[in-house]
CSV table of C-alpha atoms in Angstrom, one decimal:
chain,number,residue,atom,x,y,z
A,1,MET,CA,-2.4,-9.4,44.0
A,2,ASP,CA,-6.0,-10.7,44.0
A,3,ALA,CA,-7.7,-12.1,40.9
A,4,ARG,CA,-9.3,-8.7,40.1
A,5,ALA,CA,-6.0,-6.9,40.2
A,6,VAL,CA,-4.4,-9.6,38.0
A,7,LEU,CA,-7.1,-9.3,35.4
A,8,GLU,CA,-6.6,-5.5,35.3
A,9,THR,CA,-3.0,-6.2,33.9
A,10,ALA,CA,-4.5,-7.9,30.8
A,11,PRO,CA,-4.0,-5.8,27.7
A,12,ASP,CA,-7.6,-6.3,26.6
A,13,SER,CA,-10.8,-8.1,27.5
A,14,GLY,CA,-10.1,-11.0,25.1
A,15,VAL,CA,-6.9,-11.8,26.9
A,16,ALA,CA,-8.7,-11.5,30.3
A,17,SER,CA,-11.5,-13.8,29.2
A,18,SER,CA,-9.1,-16.4,27.7
A,19,ALA,CA,-6.9,-16.3,30.8
A,20,THR,CA,-9.8,-16.9,33.1
A,21,ARG,CA,-10.7,-20.1,31.3
A,22,LEU,CA,-7.1,-21.2,31.0
A,23,ALA,CA,-6.4,-20.7,34.7
A,24,GLY,CA,-8.8,-23.5,35.5
A,25,SER,CA,-7.8,-25.9,32.8
A,26,SER,CA,-5.9,-29.2,33.3
A,27,GLY,CA,-3.2,-28.2,30.8
A,28,TRP,CA,-0.7,-27.0,33.5
A,29,GLN,CA,2.2,-28.9,34.8
A,30,GLY,CA,5.4,-28.1,36.7
A,31,THR,CA,4.0,-25.0,38.4
A,32,GLY,CA,5.8,-23.5,41.3
A,33,ARG,CA,6.9,-20.4,43.1
A,34,SER,CA,9.7,-18.8,45.0
A,35,ASP,CA,10.1,-15.5,46.8
A,36,THR,CA,10.9,-13.8,43.5
A,37,ALA,CA,9.0,-15.6,40.8
A,38,LEU,CA,6.1,-17.8,39.6
A,39,TRP,CA,6.5,-20.4,36.8
A,40,GLY,CA,4.7,-23.2,35.0
A,41,LEU,CA,4.4,-25.2,31.8
A,42,CYS,CA,1.1,-24.8,29.9
A,43,LYS,CA,0.0,-27.1,27.1
A,44,GLY,CA,-0.4,-25.3,23.8
A,45,SER,CA,-1.1,-26.2,20.2
A,46,GLY,CA,2.4,-27.3,19.5
A,47,LYS,CA,4.5,-30.3,20.6
A,48,ASN,CA,6.2,-28.6,23.5
A,49,PRO,CA,4.3,-26.8,26.3
A,50,TYR,CA,4.8,-23.1,26.7
A,51,GLN,CA,7.2,-22.0,29.4
A,52,VAL,CA,5.6,-19.2,31.5
A,53,CYS,CA,7.2,-17.2,34.3
A,54,VAL,CA,6.4,-14.0,36.2
A,55,ASP,CA,8.8,-11.8,38.2
A,56,LEU,CA,7.1,-11.0,41.4
A,57,GLY,CA,9.1,-7.9,41.9
A,58,ASP,CA,7.4,-5.9,39.1
A,59,ARG,CA,5.0,-8.5,37.6
A,60,ALA,CA,7.0,-8.6,34.4
A,61,ALA,CA,6.3,-11.8,32.5
A,62,LYS,CA,7.9,-14.1,29.9
A,63,CYS,CA,6.2,-16.8,27.8
A,64,SER,CA,7.5,-18.9,24.9
A,65,CYS,CA,4.1,-18.6,23.1
A,66,PRO,CA,4.0,-16.6,19.9
A,67,SER,CA,1.4,-14.1,21.2
A,68,ARG,CA,2.2,-10.4,20.5
A,69,LYS,CA,0.1,-9.3,23.4
A,70,PHE,CA,1.8,-8.5,26.7
A,71,PRO,CA,1.2,-10.0,29.1
A,72,CYS,CA,-0.2,-12.9,27.2
A,73,LYS,CA,-3.1,-15.1,28.4
A,74,HIS,CA,-0.7,-17.7,29.8
A,75,ALA,CA,1.1,-15.3,32.0
A,76,VAL,CA,-2.2,-13.8,33.3
A,77,ALA,CA,-3.7,-17.3,33.8
A,78,LEU,CA,-0.6,-18.4,35.9
A,79,GLN,CA,-1.1,-15.4,38.2
A,80,LEU,CA,-4.8,-16.2,38.5
A,81,ARG,CA,-4.0,-19.7,39.5
A,82,HIS,CA,-1.7,-18.4,42.2
A,83,ALA,CA,-4.2,-15.8,43.4
A,84,SER,CA,-6.9,-18.5,43.9
A,85,ASP,CA,-4.6,-21.1,45.4
A,86,PRO,CA,-0.9,-20.4,46.0
A,87,LEU,CA,1.4,-22.4,43.8
A,88,PRO,CA,3.7,-24.9,45.6
A,89,ALA,CA,7.0,-23.6,46.7
A,90,GLY,CA,9.9,-25.2,44.9
A,91,GLU,CA,13.4,-24.9,43.5
A,92,THR,CA,13.6,-22.4,40.7
A,93,PRO,CA,14.0,-24.1,37.3
A,94,ASP,CA,17.1,-23.2,35.3
A,95,TRP,CA,15.1,-21.5,32.5
A,96,VAL,CA,13.4,-19.2,35.1
A,97,ALA,CA,16.7,-18.5,36.9
A,98,GLU,CA,18.4,-17.5,33.7
A,99,TRP,CA,15.6,-15.1,32.8
A,100,LEU,CA,15.7,-13.5,36.2
A,101,THR,CA,19.4,-13.2,36.1
A,102,ARG,CA,19.3,-11.5,32.7
A,103,ARG,CA,16.7,-9.0,34.0
A,104,ARG,CA,18.8,-8.3,37.1
A,105,ARG,CA,21.9,-7.8,35.0
A,106,ALA,CA,20.0,-5.5,32.6
A,107,ALA,CA,18.7,-3.5,35.6
A,108,ALA,CA,22.2,-3.2,37.0
A,109,ASP,CA,23.6,-2.0,33.7
A,110,ARG,CA,21.1,0.8,33.4
A,111,PRO,CA,22.7,4.2,34.2
A,112,ALA,CA,22.3,5.5,37.7
A,113,ALA,CA,19.7,8.1,38.4
A,114,PRO,CA,21.0,11.5,37.4
A,115,ASP,CA,22.3,13.9,40.1
A,116,ASP,CA,19.4,16.3,40.7
A,117,SER,CA,21.4,18.9,42.7
A,118,PRO,CA,21.0,22.5,41.4
A,119,GLU,CA,24.6,22.5,40.3
A,120,ALA,CA,24.3,19.3,38.3
A,121,VAL,CA,21.0,20.5,36.7
A,122,GLU,CA,22.7,23.8,35.7
A,123,ARG,CA,25.7,21.9,34.2
A,124,ARG,CA,23.5,19.7,32.1
A,125,ALA,CA,21.5,22.7,30.9
A,126,LYS,CA,24.6,24.5,29.8
A,127,ALA,CA,25.9,21.4,28.1
A,128,LYS,CA,22.6,20.9,26.3
A,129,GLU,CA,22.6,24.6,25.2
A,130,LYS,CA,26.2,24.3,24.0
A,131,THR,CA,25.3,21.3,21.9
A,132,ALA,CA,22.2,23.0,20.5
A,133,VAL,CA,24.2,26.1,19.5
A,134,ALA,CA,26.9,23.9,17.8
A,135,ARG,CA,24.2,22.0,15.9
A,136,ARG,CA,22.4,25.2,14.9
A,137,ASP,CA,25.7,26.7,13.5
A,138,ALA,CA,26.5,23.5,11.6
A,139,VAL,CA,23.0,23.4,10.0
A,140,ARG,CA,23.4,27.1,9.2
A,141,ALA,CA,26.6,26.4,7.3
A,142,GLY,CA,25.0,23.5,5.6
A,143,VAL,CA,22.1,25.6,4.4
A,144,ALA,CA,24.6,28.2,3.0
A,145,GLY,CA,26.3,25.4,1.1
A,146,LEU,CA,23.0,24.1,-0.2
A,147,ALA,CA,22.0,27.6,-1.4
A,148,ASP,CA,25.3,27.8,-3.4
A,149,TRP,CA,24.6,24.4,-4.9
A,150,LEU,CA,21.1,25.3,-5.9
A,151,ALA,CA,22.4,28.4,-7.6
A,152,ASP,CA,24.9,26.3,-9.6
A,153,VAL,CA,22.1,23.9,-10.6
A,154,ALA,CA,19.9,26.8,-11.7
A,155,GLY,CA,22.7,28.3,-13.7
A,156,ALA,CA,23.6,25.1,-15.5
A,157,GLY,CA,20.0,24.1,-16.1
A,158,LEU,CA,17.9,21.0,-15.3
A,159,ALA,CA,18.9,19.3,-18.6
A,160,GLY,CA,22.4,18.7,-17.3
A,161,LEU,CA,21.4,16.8,-14.2
A,162,PRO,CA,21.2,13.3,-15.8
A,163,ALA,CA,24.8,13.6,-16.9
A,164,ARG,CA,26.0,14.3,-13.3
A,165,ASP,CA,28.0,11.4,-11.9
A,166,ALA,CA,27.5,9.7,-8.5
A,167,ALA,CA,30.5,11.6,-7.0
A,168,TRP,CA,28.8,15.0,-7.7
A,169,TRP,CA,25.6,13.9,-6.0
A,170,HIS,CA,27.5,12.3,-3.1
A,171,SER,CA,29.5,15.4,-2.5
A,172,ILE,CA,26.5,17.6,-1.7
A,173,ARG,CA,24.7,14.9,0.2
A,174,ALA,CA,27.8,14.3,2.4
A,175,ARG,CA,28.1,18.0,3.0
A,176,MET,CA,24.5,18.0,4.4
A,177,VAL,CA,25.2,14.9,6.6
A,178,ASP,CA,28.3,16.6,8.0
A,179,ALA,CA,26.2,19.7,8.7
A,180,GLN,CA,23.8,17.5,10.7
A,181,ALA,CA,21.0,18.5,8.3
A,182,LYS,CA,19.7,15.0,7.6
A,183,GLY,CA,16.4,16.4,6.3
A,184,LEU,CA,18.3,18.2,3.6
A,185,ALA,CA,20.4,15.2,2.8
A,186,ALA,CA,17.2,13.1,2.3
A,187,ALA,CA,15.8,15.8,0.1
A,188,VAL,CA,18.9,15.8,-2.1
A,189,ASP,CA,18.6,12.0,-2.3
A,190,GLU,CA,15.0,12.4,-3.5
A,191,VAL,CA,16.0,14.7,-6.3
A,192,ARG,CA,18.7,12.3,-7.4
A,193,GLY,CA,16.2,9.4,-7.4
A,194,ILE,CA,13.8,11.4,-9.6
A,195,VAL,CA,16.6,12.2,-12.1
A,196,ALA,CA,17.9,8.6,-12.1
A,197,ALA,CA,14.4,7.2,-12.6
A,198,GLY,CA,13.8,9.4,-15.7
A,199,GLY,CA,10.4,9.1,-17.3
A,200,PRO,CA,8.3,11.8,-19.0
A,201,HIS,CA,7.8,13.9,-15.9
A,202,TRP,CA,11.3,13.8,-14.4
A,203,ALA,CA,12.2,17.4,-15.2
A,204,HIS,CA,8.9,18.7,-13.7
A,205,ASP,CA,9.3,16.7,-10.6
A,206,ALA,CA,12.9,17.6,-10.1
A,207,ALA,CA,12.1,21.3,-10.6
A,208,ASP,CA,9.4,21.0,-8.0
A,209,ARG,CA,11.7,19.4,-5.4
A,210,LEU,CA,14.5,21.9,-6.1
A,211,GLY,CA,12.0,24.7,-5.6
A,212,GLY,CA,11.0,23.2,-2.3
A,213,LEU,CA,14.7,23.0,-1.3
A,214,HIS,CA,15.1,26.7,-2.2
A,215,LEU,CA,12.1,27.6,-0.1
A,216,LEU,CA,13.5,25.6,2.8
A,217,ALA,CA,16.9,27.3,2.6
A,218,ARG,CA,15.2,30.7,2.6
A,219,LEU,CA,13.2,29.8,5.7
A,220,ALA,CA,16.0,28.0,7.5
A,221,GLU,CA,16.2,30.5,10.4
A,222,SER,CA,12.5,30.2,11.2
A,223,PRO,CA,11.5,28.6,14.5
A,224,ASP,CA,8.5,27.0,12.8
A,225,PRO,CA,8.3,23.3,13.8
A,226,VAL,CA,7.6,22.2,10.3
A,227,VAL,CA,10.7,24.0,8.9
A,228,ARG,CA,12.8,22.6,11.7
A,229,ARG,CA,11.6,19.1,11.0
A,230,ARG,CA,12.3,19.4,7.3
A,231,LEU,CA,15.8,20.6,8.1
A,232,GLY,CA,16.4,17.5,10.2
A,233,PHE,CA,15.9,18.7,13.8
A,234,SER,CA,14.0,15.9,15.5
A,235,VAL,CA,12.2,15.4,18.8
A,236,ALA,CA,13.0,12.3,20.8
A,237,GLU,CA,10.2,9.8,20.9
A,238,GLU,CA,10.5,9.5,24.7
A,239,GLU,CA,9.9,13.2,25.0
A,240,VAL,CA,6.8,13.0,22.8
A,241,ARG,CA,5.5,10.0,24.8
A,242,GLY,CA,5.9,12.1,27.9
A,243,GLY,CA,3.6,14.8,26.4
A,244,PRO,CA,-0.2,14.9,26.0
A,245,GLY,CA,-1.9,12.0,24.2
A,246,TRP,CA,-4.9,11.7,21.9
A,247,SER,CA,-7.3,8.9,22.9
A,248,ASP,CA,-9.4,7.7,19.9
A,249,GLN,CA,-10.5,4.8,17.9
A,250,TRP,CA,-7.7,4.4,15.2
A,251,VAL,CA,-8.0,2.6,11.9
A,252,PRO,CA,-4.6,2.1,10.2
A,253,LEU,CA,-5.6,2.1,6.5
A,254,LEU,CA,-2.5,3.2,4.5
A,255,LYS,CA,1.2,2.4,4.6
A,256,LEU,CA,4.3,2.9,2.5
A,257,GLU,CA,7.6,1.1,2.8
A,258,SER,CA,10.9,2.6,1.6
A,259,ASP,CA,14.6,1.7,1.6
A,260,ASP,CA,17.5,4.1,1.2
A,261,GLY,CA,20.1,1.4,1.2
A,262,LEU,CA,21.0,1.9,4.8
A,263,VAL,CA,17.7,2.1,6.6
A,264,ARG,CA,14.3,0.6,5.8
A,265,THR,CA,11.3,2.7,6.8
A,266,VAL,CA,7.6,2.0,7.0
A,267,ARG,CA,5.1,4.9,7.2
A,268,GLN,CA,1.6,4.1,8.3
A,269,TRP,CA,-1.4,6.5,8.2
A,270,ALA,CA,-4.3,5.8,10.6
A,271,TRP,CA,-7.6,7.6,10.7
A,272,GLY,CA,-9.0,8.6,14.1
A,273,ARG,CA,-12.8,9.1,14.5
A,274,SER,CA,-12.2,12.3,16.5
A,275,HIS,CA,-8.7,13.4,15.3
A,276,GLY,CA,-8.6,12.6,11.6
A,277,TRP,CA,-5.4,11.3,9.9
A,278,VAL,CA,-2.2,10.7,11.8
A,279,MET,CA,1.1,9.1,10.7
A,280,ALA,CA,3.4,6.8,12.5
A,281,ILE,CA,6.9,5.8,11.4
A,282,ARG,CA,9.2,2.9,12.2
A,283,HIS,CA,12.8,2.3,11.0
A,284,ALA,CA,15.0,-0.7,10.8
A,285,ALA,CA,18.6,-1.0,9.9
A,286,GLY,CA,21.0,-3.9,9.1
A,287,GLY,CA,18.7,-5.4,6.5
A,288,ALA,CA,15.8,-5.9,8.9
A,289,ARG,CA,12.3,-5.2,7.8
A,290,PRO,CA,10.4,-2.8,10.1
A,291,VAL,CA,7.1,-3.9,11.6
A,292,PRO,CA,4.3,-1.3,11.2
A,293,PRO,CA,3.6,0.6,14.5
A,294,LEU,CA,0.0,-0.7,14.4
A,295,ALA,CA,-1.5,-4.0,13.2
A,296,HIS,CA,-2.4,-2.9,9.7
A,297,GLY,CA,-6.1,-2.8,9.0
A,298,VAL,CA,-7.0,-3.6,12.6
A,299,PRO,CA,-9.1,-0.9,14.4
A,300,VAL,CA,-7.9,-0.2,17.9
A,301,GLN,CA,-8.8,2.0,20.8
A,302,GLY,CA,-5.9,3.7,22.4
A,303,VAL,CA,-3.7,6.7,22.9
A,304,VAL,CA,-1.1,8.2,20.5
A,305,HIS,CA,1.2,11.2,21.2
A,306,PRO,CA,1.5,13.9,18.6
A,307,TYR,CA,4.9,15.3,17.5
A,308,PRO,CA,5.1,19.1,17.0
A,309,GLY,CA,3.9,20.0,13.6
A,310,VAL,CA,0.7,20.2,11.5
A,311,PRO,CA,-1.9,17.7,10.3
A,312,PRO,CA,-1.6,15.0,9.5
A,313,HIS,CA,0.5,14.8,12.7
A,314,ARG,CA,3.3,12.3,13.1
A,315,VAL,CA,2.6,10.4,16.3
A,316,ALA,CA,4.2,8.0,18.7
A,317,VAL,CA,2.0,5.0,19.4
A,318,GLY,CA,1.2,4.7,23.1
A,319,ASP,CA,0.5,1.5,25.1
A,320,ALA,CA,-2.6,-0.4,26.1
A,321,LEU,CA,-4.1,-0.6,22.6
A,322,VAL,CA,-7.3,-2.5,22.6
A,323,GLU,CA,-8.7,-4.1,19.4
A,324,ARG,CA,-12.1,-2.8,18.4
A,325,PRO,CA,-14.8,-4.2,16.0
A,326,ALA,CA,-14.5,-2.9,12.5
A,327,GLU,CA,-16.9,-0.1,11.6
A,328,PRO,CA,-17.5,2.0,8.5
A,329,VAL,CA,-15.2,4.9,7.9
A,330,PRO,CA,-16.7,8.1,6.3
A,331,ALA,CA,-15.2,9.4,3.1
A,332,PRO,CA,-15.9,12.6,1.1
A,333,GLU,CA,-18.7,12.3,-1.5
A,334,SER,CA,-16.5,13.5,-4.4
A,335,TRP,CA,-12.9,13.9,-5.4
A,336,GLN,CA,-13.4,17.7,-5.6
A,337,ALA,CA,-14.4,17.7,-1.9
A,338,ALA,CA,-11.5,15.4,-1.0
A,339,LEU,CA,-8.9,17.5,-2.8
A,340,ALA,CA,-10.3,20.7,-1.3
A,341,GLY,CA,-9.6,19.3,2.1
A,342,LEU,CA,-5.9,19.3,1.3
A,343,GLU,CA,-5.7,23.1,1.0
A,344,GLU,CA,-4.9,23.7,4.7
A,345,PRO,CA,-2.4,20.9,5.0
A,346,LEU,CA,-0.6,22.1,1.9
A,347,LYS,CA,-0.4,25.6,3.2
A,348,ALA,CA,0.9,24.4,6.5
A,349,ASP,CA,3.5,22.1,5.0
A,350,PRO,CA,4.2,22.7,1.3
A,351,TRP,CA,7.0,20.1,1.3
A,352,GLN,CA,4.6,17.3,2.0
A,353,ARG,CA,4.3,15.1,-1.1
A,354,LEU,CA,2.0,12.3,0.0
A,355,HIS,CA,-1.5,12.9,1.3
A,356,PRO,CA,-4.1,10.5,2.6
A,357,LEU,CA,-7.2,10.8,0.4
A,358,GLY,CA,-10.5,9.1,0.2
A,359,CYS,CA,-13.7,9.2,-1.8
A,360,ALA,CA,-17.1,7.4,-1.5
A,361,ALA,CA,-18.7,5.2,-4.1
A,362,VAL,CA,-16.1,5.4,-6.9
A,363,ARG,CA,-15.8,3.0,-9.9
A,364,VAL,CA,-12.9,2.0,-12.0
A,365,THR,CA,-12.8,3.1,-15.6
A,366,GLU,CA,-12.7,0.5,-18.3
A,367,ASP,CA,-9.0,1.0,-18.9
A,368,THR,CA,-8.4,0.8,-15.1
A,369,GLY,CA,-6.6,4.1,-15.2
A,370,HIS,CA,-8.9,6.2,-13.1
A,371,LEU,CA,-11.3,6.1,-10.2
A,372,VAL,CA,-14.5,8.0,-11.1
A,373,ASP,CA,-16.8,9.5,-8.4
A,374,GLY,CA,-20.5,9.9,-8.5
A,375,ALA,CA,-20.2,13.3,-10.2
A,376,GLY,CA,-18.2,11.8,-13.1
A,377,ARG,CA,-14.8,13.3,-12.1
A,378,GLY,CA,-11.9,10.9,-12.2
A,379,LEU,CA,-8.6,10.7,-10.4
A,380,ARG,CA,-5.7,8.7,-11.9
A,381,VAL,CA,-4.9,5.5,-9.9
A,382,ARG,CA,-1.7,3.5,-9.9
A,383,ALA,CA,-2.0,0.2,-11.7
A,384,ASP,CA,-0.6,-2.2,-9.2
A,385,LEU,CA,-1.4,-5.2,-7.1
A,386,ALA,CA,-3.6,-3.1,-4.7
A,387,LEU,CA,-5.8,-2.1,-7.6
A,388,ASP,CA,-6.1,-5.7,-8.7
A,389,GLN,CA,-7.1,-6.8,-5.2
A,390,ALA,CA,-9.6,-3.9,-5.0
A,391,LEU,CA,-11.3,-5.2,-8.2
A,392,ALA,CA,-11.3,-8.7,-6.9
A,393,VAL,CA,-12.8,-7.6,-3.5
A,394,THR,CA,-15.5,-5.4,-5.0
A,395,GLY,CA,-16.3,-7.4,-8.1
A,396,GLY,CA,-16.4,-4.2,-10.3
A,397,GLU,CA,-19.1,-2.6,-8.2
A,398,PRO,CA,-18.7,1.0,-6.8
A,399,PHE,CA,-16.7,1.1,-3.6
A,400,ASP,CA,-15.3,3.6,-1.1
A,401,ALA,CA,-11.6,4.1,-1.7
A,402,TRP,CA,-8.7,5.5,0.3
A,403,GLY,CA,-5.1,5.9,-0.9
A,404,LEU,CA,-2.0,8.1,-0.9
A,405,TRP,CA,-2.1,11.0,-3.4
A,406,ASN,CA,1.2,12.4,-4.7
A,407,GLY,CA,-0.3,15.1,-6.9
A,408,ARG,CA,-0.4,12.9,-10.0
A,409,GLU,CA,-1.9,9.6,-9.1
A,410,LEU,CA,-3.5,7.7,-6.2
A,411,ARG,CA,-1.7,4.7,-4.6
A,412,LEU,CA,-4.7,2.7,-3.5
A,413,GLY,CA,-4.5,1.3,0.1
A,414,ALA,CA,-8.0,0.4,1.3
A,415,VAL,CA,-11.5,-0.2,-0.1
A,416,ALA,CA,-15.0,-0.8,1.3
A,417,GLU,CA,-18.4,-1.6,0.0
A,418,PRO,CA,-20.4,1.6,0.5
A,419,GLY,CA,-21.5,1.7,4.2
A,420,ARG,CA,-19.3,-1.2,5.2
A,421,ALA,CA,-16.0,-1.3,7.1
A,422,PRO,CA,-12.8,-0.9,5.0
A,423,GLU,CA,-10.4,-3.6,4.0
A,424,VAL,CA,-6.8,-2.9,3.4
A,425,VAL,CA,-5.4,-3.9,0.0
A,426,GLY,CA,-2.0,-2.3,-0.1
């Protein structure tokens, strides 16, 4: 690879520029090459130099620096040095050999390419169809059980729900899990959480969720992608990534973290200048905390791949995201206009409870309970750290606001001085 081809592997122009300068620096030592790899030690900000190596087979690279960009500037710089003046041949260091061995072992452990003969393709298709039919029958049985459960709840009345013990809730949830209807299991968990939390609105909220479950049970046979997703039928991310992508400048402004006791989830809403709002999700189990799919608050240019469904689409984040300068994000001029924009999404997915919402030039009321627009209409805002940060950032002056609306209050997530780029606060 010549220098130009090496620079084209850089994830963005910043890495390419830094790598070009670094390639000619005097901070390198122990550089070398073999038939299969390049390696070298590069002085960094810490006590020990960074260990950098490149597999010449597929140009995969490894570096001990903390950069989250791949390849990092050190790996690109090492290849630039080699392109301009071949590195000296030498004996492969142990740390490079160990890395190469791990890569070869991982490649060997990957399953062999599938048999593409017509017979094998037909067998796989039949097996897939058999699995799909079994899953469909299991979900159908789960929906029938849920309908009976909902009828029992309606007959006993909402007032009796707080007295139900954990075993009662666990029984219906386990039945949904056994039926492979994880969407229904999650919805039952949500109802239980509302009842357990109590508060002045618990009965209203529980009735709303139970009504949504009843509607979902009635529509369970529909092929609509929204209904299937709510039941728990999912599409593999690999399949989504293999589909069409949306190229845009994305600004991740809102996020929400949750923990069901087994899995932690972070949901992130990003606004695209051509495509509007999209949502990306990442999960982590075993007590780990999931990293947001995008660097929160950092505008990027790149491609995302939409899942089947309706706006705001869930997306899988693609590769080659390039950081962009922060720019203003437009917001509706009033809360009335902002809420009117939710009509179509609500019709398309009536089970969606959180909606990204924004409004220009709002101010906080004296009791900090509402955000009031230029027409004097207010929307209740959650009193939390994000609101405190917004007041600190804006100094009490009017500001553009974006947050997640649950039908009762806004969870603030980002603010901006009118006409300026937004800053995340939640």
